[in-house]
XYZ file of C-alpha atoms in Angstrom:
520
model
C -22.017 17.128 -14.510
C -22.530 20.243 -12.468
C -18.590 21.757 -13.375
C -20.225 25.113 -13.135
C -21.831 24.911 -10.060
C -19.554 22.894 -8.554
C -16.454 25.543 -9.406
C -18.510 28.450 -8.378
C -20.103 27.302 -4.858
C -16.722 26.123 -4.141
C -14.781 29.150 -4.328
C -17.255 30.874 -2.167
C -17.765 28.031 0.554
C -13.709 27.877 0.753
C -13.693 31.728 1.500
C -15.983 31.445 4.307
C -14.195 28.151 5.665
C -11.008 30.059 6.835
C -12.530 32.576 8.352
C -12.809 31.977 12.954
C -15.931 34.228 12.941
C -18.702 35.065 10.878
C -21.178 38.064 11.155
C -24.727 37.950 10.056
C -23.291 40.400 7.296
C -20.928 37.618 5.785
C -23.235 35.473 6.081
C -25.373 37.130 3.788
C -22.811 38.287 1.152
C -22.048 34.368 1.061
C -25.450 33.729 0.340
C -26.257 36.840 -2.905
C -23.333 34.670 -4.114
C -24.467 31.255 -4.184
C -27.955 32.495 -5.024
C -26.280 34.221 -8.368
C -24.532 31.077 -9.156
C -27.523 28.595 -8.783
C -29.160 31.576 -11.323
C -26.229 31.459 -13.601
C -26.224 27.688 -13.279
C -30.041 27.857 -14.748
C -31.936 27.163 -11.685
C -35.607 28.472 -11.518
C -35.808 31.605 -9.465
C -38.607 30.288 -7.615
C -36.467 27.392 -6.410
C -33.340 29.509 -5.934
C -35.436 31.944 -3.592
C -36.504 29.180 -1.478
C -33.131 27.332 -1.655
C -31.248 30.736 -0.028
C -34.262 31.727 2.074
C -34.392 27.937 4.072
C -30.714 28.340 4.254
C -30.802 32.188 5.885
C -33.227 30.760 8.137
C -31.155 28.049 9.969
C -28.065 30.050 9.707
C -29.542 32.681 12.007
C -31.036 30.196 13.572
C -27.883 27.676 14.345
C -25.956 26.898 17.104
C -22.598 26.611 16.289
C -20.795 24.077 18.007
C -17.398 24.793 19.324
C -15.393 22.346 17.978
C -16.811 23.393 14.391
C -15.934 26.635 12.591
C -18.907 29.343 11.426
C -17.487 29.152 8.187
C -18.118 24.808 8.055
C -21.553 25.097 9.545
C -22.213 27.334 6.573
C -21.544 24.702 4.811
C -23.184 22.025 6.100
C -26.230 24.023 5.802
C -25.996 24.537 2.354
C -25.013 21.043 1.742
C -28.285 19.967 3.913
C -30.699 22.011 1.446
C -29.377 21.051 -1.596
C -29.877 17.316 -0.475
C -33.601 18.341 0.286
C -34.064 20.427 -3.172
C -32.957 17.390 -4.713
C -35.099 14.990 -2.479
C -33.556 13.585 0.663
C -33.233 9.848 -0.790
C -32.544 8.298 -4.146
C -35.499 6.225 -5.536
C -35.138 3.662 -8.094
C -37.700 2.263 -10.502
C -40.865 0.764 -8.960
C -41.255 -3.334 -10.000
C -43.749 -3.739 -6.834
C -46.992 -4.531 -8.851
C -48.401 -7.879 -10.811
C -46.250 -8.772 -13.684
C -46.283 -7.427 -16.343
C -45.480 -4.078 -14.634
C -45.812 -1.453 -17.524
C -43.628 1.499 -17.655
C -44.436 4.705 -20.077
C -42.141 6.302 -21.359
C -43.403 10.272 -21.814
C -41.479 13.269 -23.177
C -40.833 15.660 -26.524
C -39.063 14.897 -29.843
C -35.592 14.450 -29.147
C -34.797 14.238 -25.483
C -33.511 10.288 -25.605
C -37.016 8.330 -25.138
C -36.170 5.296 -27.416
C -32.544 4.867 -26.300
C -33.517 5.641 -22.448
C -36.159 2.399 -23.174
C -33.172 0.251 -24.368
C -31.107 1.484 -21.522
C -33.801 0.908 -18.715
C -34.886 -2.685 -20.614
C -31.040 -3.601 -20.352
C -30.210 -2.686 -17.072
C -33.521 -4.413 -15.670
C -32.374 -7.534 -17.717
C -28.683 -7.295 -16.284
C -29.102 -5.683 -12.918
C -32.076 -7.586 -11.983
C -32.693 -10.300 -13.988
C -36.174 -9.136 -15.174
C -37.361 -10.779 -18.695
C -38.443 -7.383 -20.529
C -40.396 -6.615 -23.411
C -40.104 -2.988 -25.208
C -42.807 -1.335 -27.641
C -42.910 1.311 -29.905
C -46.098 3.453 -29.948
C -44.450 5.926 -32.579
C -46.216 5.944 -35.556
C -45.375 9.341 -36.901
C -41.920 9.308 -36.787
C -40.196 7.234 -39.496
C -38.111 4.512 -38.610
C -38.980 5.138 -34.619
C -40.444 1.355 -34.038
C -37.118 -0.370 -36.458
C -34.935 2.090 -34.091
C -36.648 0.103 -31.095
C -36.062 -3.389 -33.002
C -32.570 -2.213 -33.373
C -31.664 -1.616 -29.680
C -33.813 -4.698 -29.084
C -31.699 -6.996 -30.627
C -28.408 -5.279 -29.718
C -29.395 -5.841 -26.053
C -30.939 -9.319 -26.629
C -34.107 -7.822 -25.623
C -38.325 -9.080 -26.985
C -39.439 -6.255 -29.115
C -43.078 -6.237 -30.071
C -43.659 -6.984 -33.627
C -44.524 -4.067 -35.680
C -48.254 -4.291 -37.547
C -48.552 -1.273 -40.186
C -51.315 1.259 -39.211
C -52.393 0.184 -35.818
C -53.000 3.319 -33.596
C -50.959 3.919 -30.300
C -53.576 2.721 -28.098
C -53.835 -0.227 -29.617
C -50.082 -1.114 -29.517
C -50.550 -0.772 -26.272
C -53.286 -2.720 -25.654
C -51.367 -5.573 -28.228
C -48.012 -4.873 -26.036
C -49.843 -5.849 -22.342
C -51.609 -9.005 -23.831
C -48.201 -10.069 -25.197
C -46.722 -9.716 -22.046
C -49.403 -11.589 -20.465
C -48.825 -14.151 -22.989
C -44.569 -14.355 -23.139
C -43.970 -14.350 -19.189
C -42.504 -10.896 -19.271
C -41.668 -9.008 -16.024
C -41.801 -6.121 -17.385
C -43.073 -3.758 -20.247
C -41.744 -0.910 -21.710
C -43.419 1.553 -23.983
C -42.049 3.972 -25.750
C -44.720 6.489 -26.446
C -44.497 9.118 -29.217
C -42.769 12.471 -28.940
C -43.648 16.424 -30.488
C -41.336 19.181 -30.869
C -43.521 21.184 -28.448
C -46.407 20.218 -25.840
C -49.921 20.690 -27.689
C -53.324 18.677 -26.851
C -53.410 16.173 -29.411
C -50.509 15.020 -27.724
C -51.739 14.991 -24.264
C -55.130 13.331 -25.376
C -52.885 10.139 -26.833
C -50.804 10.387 -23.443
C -53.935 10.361 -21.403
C -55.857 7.110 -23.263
C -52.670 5.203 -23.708
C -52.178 5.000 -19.991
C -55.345 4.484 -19.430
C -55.433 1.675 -21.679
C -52.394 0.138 -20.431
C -52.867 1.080 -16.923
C -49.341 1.832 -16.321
C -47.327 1.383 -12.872
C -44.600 4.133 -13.447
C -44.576 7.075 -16.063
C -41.361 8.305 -16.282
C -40.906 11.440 -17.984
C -37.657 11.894 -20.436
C -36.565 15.571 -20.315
C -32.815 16.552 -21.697
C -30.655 18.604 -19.217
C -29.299 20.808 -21.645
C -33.132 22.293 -22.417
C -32.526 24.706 -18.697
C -35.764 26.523 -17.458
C -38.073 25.228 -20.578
C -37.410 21.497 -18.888
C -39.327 22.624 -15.812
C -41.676 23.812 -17.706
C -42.171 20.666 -19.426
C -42.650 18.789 -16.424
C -44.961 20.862 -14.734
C -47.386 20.460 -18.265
C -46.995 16.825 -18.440
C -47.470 16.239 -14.413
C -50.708 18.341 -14.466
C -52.138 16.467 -17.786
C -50.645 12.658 -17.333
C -49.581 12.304 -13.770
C -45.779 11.280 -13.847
C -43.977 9.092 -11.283
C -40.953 9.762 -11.587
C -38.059 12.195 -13.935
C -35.062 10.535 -15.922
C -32.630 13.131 -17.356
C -30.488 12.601 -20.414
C -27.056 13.892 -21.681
C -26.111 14.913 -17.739
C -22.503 14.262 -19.030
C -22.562 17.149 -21.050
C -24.583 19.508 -18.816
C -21.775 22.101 -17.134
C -24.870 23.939 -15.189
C -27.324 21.427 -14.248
C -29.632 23.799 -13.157
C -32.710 21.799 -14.478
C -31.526 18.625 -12.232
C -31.794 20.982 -9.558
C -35.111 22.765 -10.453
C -37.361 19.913 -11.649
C -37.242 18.395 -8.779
C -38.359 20.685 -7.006
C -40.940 22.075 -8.703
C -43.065 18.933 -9.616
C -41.980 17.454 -6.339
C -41.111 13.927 -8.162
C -38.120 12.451 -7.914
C -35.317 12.162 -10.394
C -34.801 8.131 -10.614
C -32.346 7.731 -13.779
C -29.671 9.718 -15.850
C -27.796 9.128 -18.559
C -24.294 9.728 -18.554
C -23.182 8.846 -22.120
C -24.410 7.308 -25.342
C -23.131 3.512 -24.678
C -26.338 1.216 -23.867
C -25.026 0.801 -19.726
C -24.396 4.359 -19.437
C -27.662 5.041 -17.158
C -26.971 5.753 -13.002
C -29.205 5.802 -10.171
C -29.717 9.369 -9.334
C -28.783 9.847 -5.514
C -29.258 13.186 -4.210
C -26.545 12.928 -1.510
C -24.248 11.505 -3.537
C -24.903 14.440 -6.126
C -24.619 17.583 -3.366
C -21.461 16.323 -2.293
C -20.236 16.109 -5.600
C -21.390 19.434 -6.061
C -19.546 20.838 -3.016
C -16.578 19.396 -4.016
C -16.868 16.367 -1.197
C -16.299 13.654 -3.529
C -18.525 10.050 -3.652
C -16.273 7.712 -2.243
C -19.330 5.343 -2.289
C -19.944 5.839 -6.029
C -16.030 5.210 -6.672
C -15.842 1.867 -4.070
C -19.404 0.687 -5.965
C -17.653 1.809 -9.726
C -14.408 -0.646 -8.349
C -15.828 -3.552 -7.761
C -18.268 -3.527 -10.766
C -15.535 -2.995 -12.832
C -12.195 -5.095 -10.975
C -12.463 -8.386 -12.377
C -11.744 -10.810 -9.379
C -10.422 -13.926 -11.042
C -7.917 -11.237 -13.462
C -6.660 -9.543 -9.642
C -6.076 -13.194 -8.847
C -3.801 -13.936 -11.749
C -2.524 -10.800 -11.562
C -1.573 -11.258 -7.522
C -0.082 -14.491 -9.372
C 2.080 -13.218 -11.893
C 3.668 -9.928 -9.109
C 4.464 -12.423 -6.866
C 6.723 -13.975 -9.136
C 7.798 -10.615 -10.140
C 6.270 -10.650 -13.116
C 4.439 -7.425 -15.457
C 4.684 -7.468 -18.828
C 2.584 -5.274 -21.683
C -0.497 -7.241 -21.361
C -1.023 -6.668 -17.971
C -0.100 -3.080 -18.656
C -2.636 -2.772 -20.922
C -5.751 -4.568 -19.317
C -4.644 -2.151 -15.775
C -5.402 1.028 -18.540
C -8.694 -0.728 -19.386
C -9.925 -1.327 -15.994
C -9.254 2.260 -15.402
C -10.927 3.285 -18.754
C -14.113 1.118 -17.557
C -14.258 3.027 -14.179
C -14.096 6.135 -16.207
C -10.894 7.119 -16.851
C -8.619 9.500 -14.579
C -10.838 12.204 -14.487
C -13.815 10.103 -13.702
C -11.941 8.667 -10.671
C -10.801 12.467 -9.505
C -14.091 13.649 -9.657
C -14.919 10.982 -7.085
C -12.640 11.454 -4.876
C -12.853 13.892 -2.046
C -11.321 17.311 -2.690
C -9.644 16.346 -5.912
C -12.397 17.724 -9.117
C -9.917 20.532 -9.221
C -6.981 18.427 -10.502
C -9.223 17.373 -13.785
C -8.383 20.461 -15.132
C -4.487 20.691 -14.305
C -4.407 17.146 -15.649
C -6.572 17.984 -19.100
C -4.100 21.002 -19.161
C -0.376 18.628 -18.454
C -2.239 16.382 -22.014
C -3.174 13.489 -19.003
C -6.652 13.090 -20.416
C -8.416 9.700 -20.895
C -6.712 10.069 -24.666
C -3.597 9.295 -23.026
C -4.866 5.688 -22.311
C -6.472 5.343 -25.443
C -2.933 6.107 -27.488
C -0.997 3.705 -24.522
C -3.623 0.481 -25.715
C -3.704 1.182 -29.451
C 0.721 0.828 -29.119
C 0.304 -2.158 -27.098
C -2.182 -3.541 -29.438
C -0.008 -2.845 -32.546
C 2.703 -5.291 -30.843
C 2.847 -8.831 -31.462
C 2.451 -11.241 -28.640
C 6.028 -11.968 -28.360
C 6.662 -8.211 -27.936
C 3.806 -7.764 -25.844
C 5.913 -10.541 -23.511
C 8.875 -9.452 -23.791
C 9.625 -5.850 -24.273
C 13.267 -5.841 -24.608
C 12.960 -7.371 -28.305
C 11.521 -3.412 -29.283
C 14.560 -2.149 -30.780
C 14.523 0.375 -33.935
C 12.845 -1.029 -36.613
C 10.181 -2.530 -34.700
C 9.313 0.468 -32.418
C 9.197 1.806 -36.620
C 6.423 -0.357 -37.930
C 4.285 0.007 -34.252
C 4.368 3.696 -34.544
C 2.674 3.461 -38.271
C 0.254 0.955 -36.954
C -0.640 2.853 -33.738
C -0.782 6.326 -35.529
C 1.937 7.678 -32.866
C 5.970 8.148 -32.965
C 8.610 6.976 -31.434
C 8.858 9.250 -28.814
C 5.023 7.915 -27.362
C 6.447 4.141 -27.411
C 9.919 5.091 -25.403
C 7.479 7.253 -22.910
C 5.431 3.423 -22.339
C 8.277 1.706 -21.902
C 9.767 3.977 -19.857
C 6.464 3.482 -17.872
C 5.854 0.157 -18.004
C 10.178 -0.492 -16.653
C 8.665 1.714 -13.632
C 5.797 -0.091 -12.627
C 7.232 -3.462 -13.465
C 9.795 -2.371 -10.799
C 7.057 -1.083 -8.688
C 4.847 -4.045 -9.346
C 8.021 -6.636 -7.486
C 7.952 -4.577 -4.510
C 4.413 -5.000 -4.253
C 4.692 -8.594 -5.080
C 4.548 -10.067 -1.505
C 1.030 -7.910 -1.180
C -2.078 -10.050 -1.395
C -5.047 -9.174 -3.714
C -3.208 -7.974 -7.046
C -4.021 -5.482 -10.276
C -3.111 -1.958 -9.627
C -6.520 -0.690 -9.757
C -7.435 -3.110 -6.941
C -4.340 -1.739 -4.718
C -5.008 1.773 -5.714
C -8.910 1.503 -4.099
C -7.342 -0.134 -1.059
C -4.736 2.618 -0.099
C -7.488 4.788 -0.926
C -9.724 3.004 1.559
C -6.662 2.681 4.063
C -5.540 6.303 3.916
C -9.548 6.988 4.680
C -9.613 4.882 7.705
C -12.024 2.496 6.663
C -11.030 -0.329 7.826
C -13.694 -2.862 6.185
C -11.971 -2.140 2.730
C -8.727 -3.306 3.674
C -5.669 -3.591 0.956
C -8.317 -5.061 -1.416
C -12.204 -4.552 -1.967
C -15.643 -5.497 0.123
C -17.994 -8.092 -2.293
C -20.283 -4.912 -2.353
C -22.967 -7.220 -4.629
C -23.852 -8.736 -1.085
C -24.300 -5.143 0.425
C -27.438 -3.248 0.852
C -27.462 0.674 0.310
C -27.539 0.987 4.176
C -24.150 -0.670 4.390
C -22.615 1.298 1.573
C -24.382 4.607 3.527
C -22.411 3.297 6.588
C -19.366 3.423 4.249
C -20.020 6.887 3.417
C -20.151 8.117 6.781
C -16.929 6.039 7.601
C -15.307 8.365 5.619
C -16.695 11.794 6.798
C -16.205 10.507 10.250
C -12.382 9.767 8.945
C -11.793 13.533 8.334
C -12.918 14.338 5.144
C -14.008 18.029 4.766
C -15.351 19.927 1.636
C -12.875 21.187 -0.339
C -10.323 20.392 2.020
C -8.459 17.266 0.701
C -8.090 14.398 1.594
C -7.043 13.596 5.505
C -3.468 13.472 6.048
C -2.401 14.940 3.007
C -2.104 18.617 3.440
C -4.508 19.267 0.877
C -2.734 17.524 -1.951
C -1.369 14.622 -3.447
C -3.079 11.131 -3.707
C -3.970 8.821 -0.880
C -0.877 6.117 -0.086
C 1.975 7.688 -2.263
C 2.742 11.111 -0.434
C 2.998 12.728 -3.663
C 5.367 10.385 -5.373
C 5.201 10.566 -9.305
C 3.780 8.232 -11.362
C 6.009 6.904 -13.678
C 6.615 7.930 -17.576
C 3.711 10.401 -16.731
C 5.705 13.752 -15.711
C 4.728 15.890 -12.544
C 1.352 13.757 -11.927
C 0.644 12.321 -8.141
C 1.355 8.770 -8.174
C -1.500 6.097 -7.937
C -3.287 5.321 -3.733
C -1.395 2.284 -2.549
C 1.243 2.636 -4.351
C 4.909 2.150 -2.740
C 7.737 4.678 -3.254
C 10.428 3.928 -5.355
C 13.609 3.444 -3.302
């Protein structure tokens, strides 16, 4: 999500950053540059001249501060505007109305409508225990409303039952009632799509919702479609009226320029996107969050937030168990790659972390992808349980039939052992450390090496935090040091939080893990 962009404004923020002085001329070579890489990132040059205009404005305008360089306030400006282009505060889905609150899903042929509704439906049943009902107003495509049923029962979720040849409007009409009737919280309908905007289509749009009277329209646009998504929700904001955007496949837009555009132009905020195919794979959009991403500041929130959805306390515990006694065998190996797999991999966790995107791509390029992990479990899984115990029974033969059944060699399987002999030794020098599991460990040198103190060696219960406490959190660790695209504080600009560039074992040249103890 926003590689590009992110590469581009990077390399000319960090030239301006280590300059002492800036002239008015600088400044404005700075700013041709980021306004040809928000064009080249597919921005709308209506919303990139007003972007680089508000910025040239308080730049001549600012008072720079002695104890900050011209070069940083440059910066912060920039980062300031691209908070406000993408709307000062994130805003989630609106459930303040009389049940059943109805929620239309608009949008063409294509963009994700029918999976978005089983995404939305199951993170409203999850998240916040709402009892949802979905329906399928899409008669013309075939096998749109069984798609529905499909994701319906996958999820667990009421779908409305399908009666052959009723119109739109009336399955709309039929979906409220039911509703009514069930004791739903919410419904959800998923309202038929064209390849291209024409007025039959906007005619439907405009009597279904006025039918079913609905309390959000969100409209589904894909990020990939550039300049022709703004123009999409300009046409469907003028005809319909929409509340609010959600944006699909963001995980596989490099540019991003229509996140940043839409926005903007229609004024409505961006509430959802989707971040991968898998039915949880749906975020809260938070512009902050998302312009320090961009400027290579990290989301330490996002990462603390990802952590403790994804640590499973009463494994840590048994874990914190078994390293006491000095204990680490394959199994725990394995479930510490899974945990890291859930939070999204290596690369996921890099991007999050304050001046660290750039090492995805030296890690993609040293074969440390997220396929690494994937070949690690598949070995372990090919074991049998008294192997998976006891590692020292894998002699010759055995590491022989794992390899076939794992679809690797024998060089992979020495590598993990090598690995997991490391850590195990690791893992007994950490054993008189409360709160076990090395992801749990890594977030709290992480949080240590940041200064925040509230994180301690292990992690907050954030479920019982509000988004002002996690905010506080945030500027914890911007008051701790951290700078764009300077690293983390303490470390020189490289390395990993805790282990002051120790390796990490069986995996080559790579920084070692946050919290993390050196190997004597």
């Amino acid at each position: 999500m926003f590689e590009t962009l992110q590469d581009r404004l990077g390399s000319i923020l960090n030239g301006l950053t280590g300059r002492g002085a800036l002239s008015e001329a600088d400044v404005s070579a700075a700013l041709r540059e980021v306004r040809r890489a928000l064009l080249e990132a597919d921005v709308a040059l209506e919303v990139v001249r007003s972007f680089t205009d508000a910025v040239r404005e308080k730049a001549v305008g600012a008072e720079i501060l002695k104890s900050i360089k011209p070069g940083q306030m440059v910066v912060k400006l920039v980062h300031d505007e691209l908070v406000n282009m993408l709307g000062a505060e994130g805003v989630s889905i609106d459930l303040n109305a009389a049940a059943p609150v109805v929620i239309m899903m608009v949008g063409l042929q294509g963009s994700g409508k029918t999976t978005t509704s089983g995404k939305i439906a199951n993170r409203l049943k999850t998240r916040d225990k709402k009892k949802v009902l979905m329906a399928s107003l899409d008669t013309r495509r075939p096998a749109a409303q069984e798609q529905l049923r499909q994701l319906g029962v996958q999820t667990g979720i009421d779908t409305l039952p399908v009666i052959a040849g009723q119109s739109p409007t009336d399955i709309a009409a039929r979906a409220v009632q039911a509703a009514k009737l069930g004791g739903h919280d919410v419904v959800i309908l998923d309202t038929a799509g064209r390849t291209h905007i024409d007025e039959p289509l906007m005619i439907e749009m405009a009597e279904i919702k006025r039918k079913s009277n609905p309390h959000e329209i969100l409209l589904v646009a894909d990020a990939l479609t550039g300049q022709d998504a703004v123009n999409l929700a300009r046409n469907f904001d003028d005809r319909v009226g929409i509340t609010g955007l959600v944006l699909t496949r963001m995980d596989g837009d490099g540019r991003g320029g229509a996140a940043l555009s839409m926005r903007a132009v229609t004024g409505k905020p961006i509430k959802l996107i989707g971040v991968g195919e898998k039915m949880g794979e749906l975020e809260e959009f938070h512009p902050r969050r998302v312009a320090d991403r961009i400027l290579g500041m990290g989301d330490i929130v996002s990462l603390v937030e990802k952590a403790a959805e994804n640590i499973d306390a009463e494994k840590a515990a048994a874990m914190a168990a078994k390293m006491a006694k000095g204990k680490f065998d394959l199994n725990d190996l394995a479930d510490q790659l899974r945990q890291m797999q859930k939070m999204g991999g290596m690369g996921g966790i890099m991007g999050l972390m304050p001046g660290m995107a750039g090492m995805k791509d030296k890690m993609s390029a040293a074969g440390l992808d997220d396929k690494l992990f994937g070949r690690q479990i598949a070995i372990i899984n090919s074991m049998t349980k008294a192997e998976r115990a006891n590692p020292d029974l894998l002699k010759h033969s055995r590491k022989k039939r794992i390899a076939a059944g794992s679809g690797t060699d024998a060089a992979d399987i020495n590598k993990l052992l090598k690995m997991h002999r490391q850590m195990a030794d690791m893992m007994k020098m950490m054993g008189g450390k409360k709160g076990g599991g090395m992801m749990k460990q890594m977030m709290g040198g992480l949080a240590n090496k940041m200064g925040l103190g509230g994180l301690g060696g292990g992690m907050p219960d954030l479920s019982s935090m509000d988004p002002k406490q996690l905010e506080a959190l945030a500027k914890q660790a911007e008051a701790a040091g951290l700078k764009p695209g300077g690293g983390m504080p303490g470390l020189g600009g490289g390395g990993l939080p805790g282990l002051g560039g120790a390796k990490l074992p069986g995996l080559g040249g790579f920084p070692g893990l946050p919290g993390l103890p050196k190997k004597k």
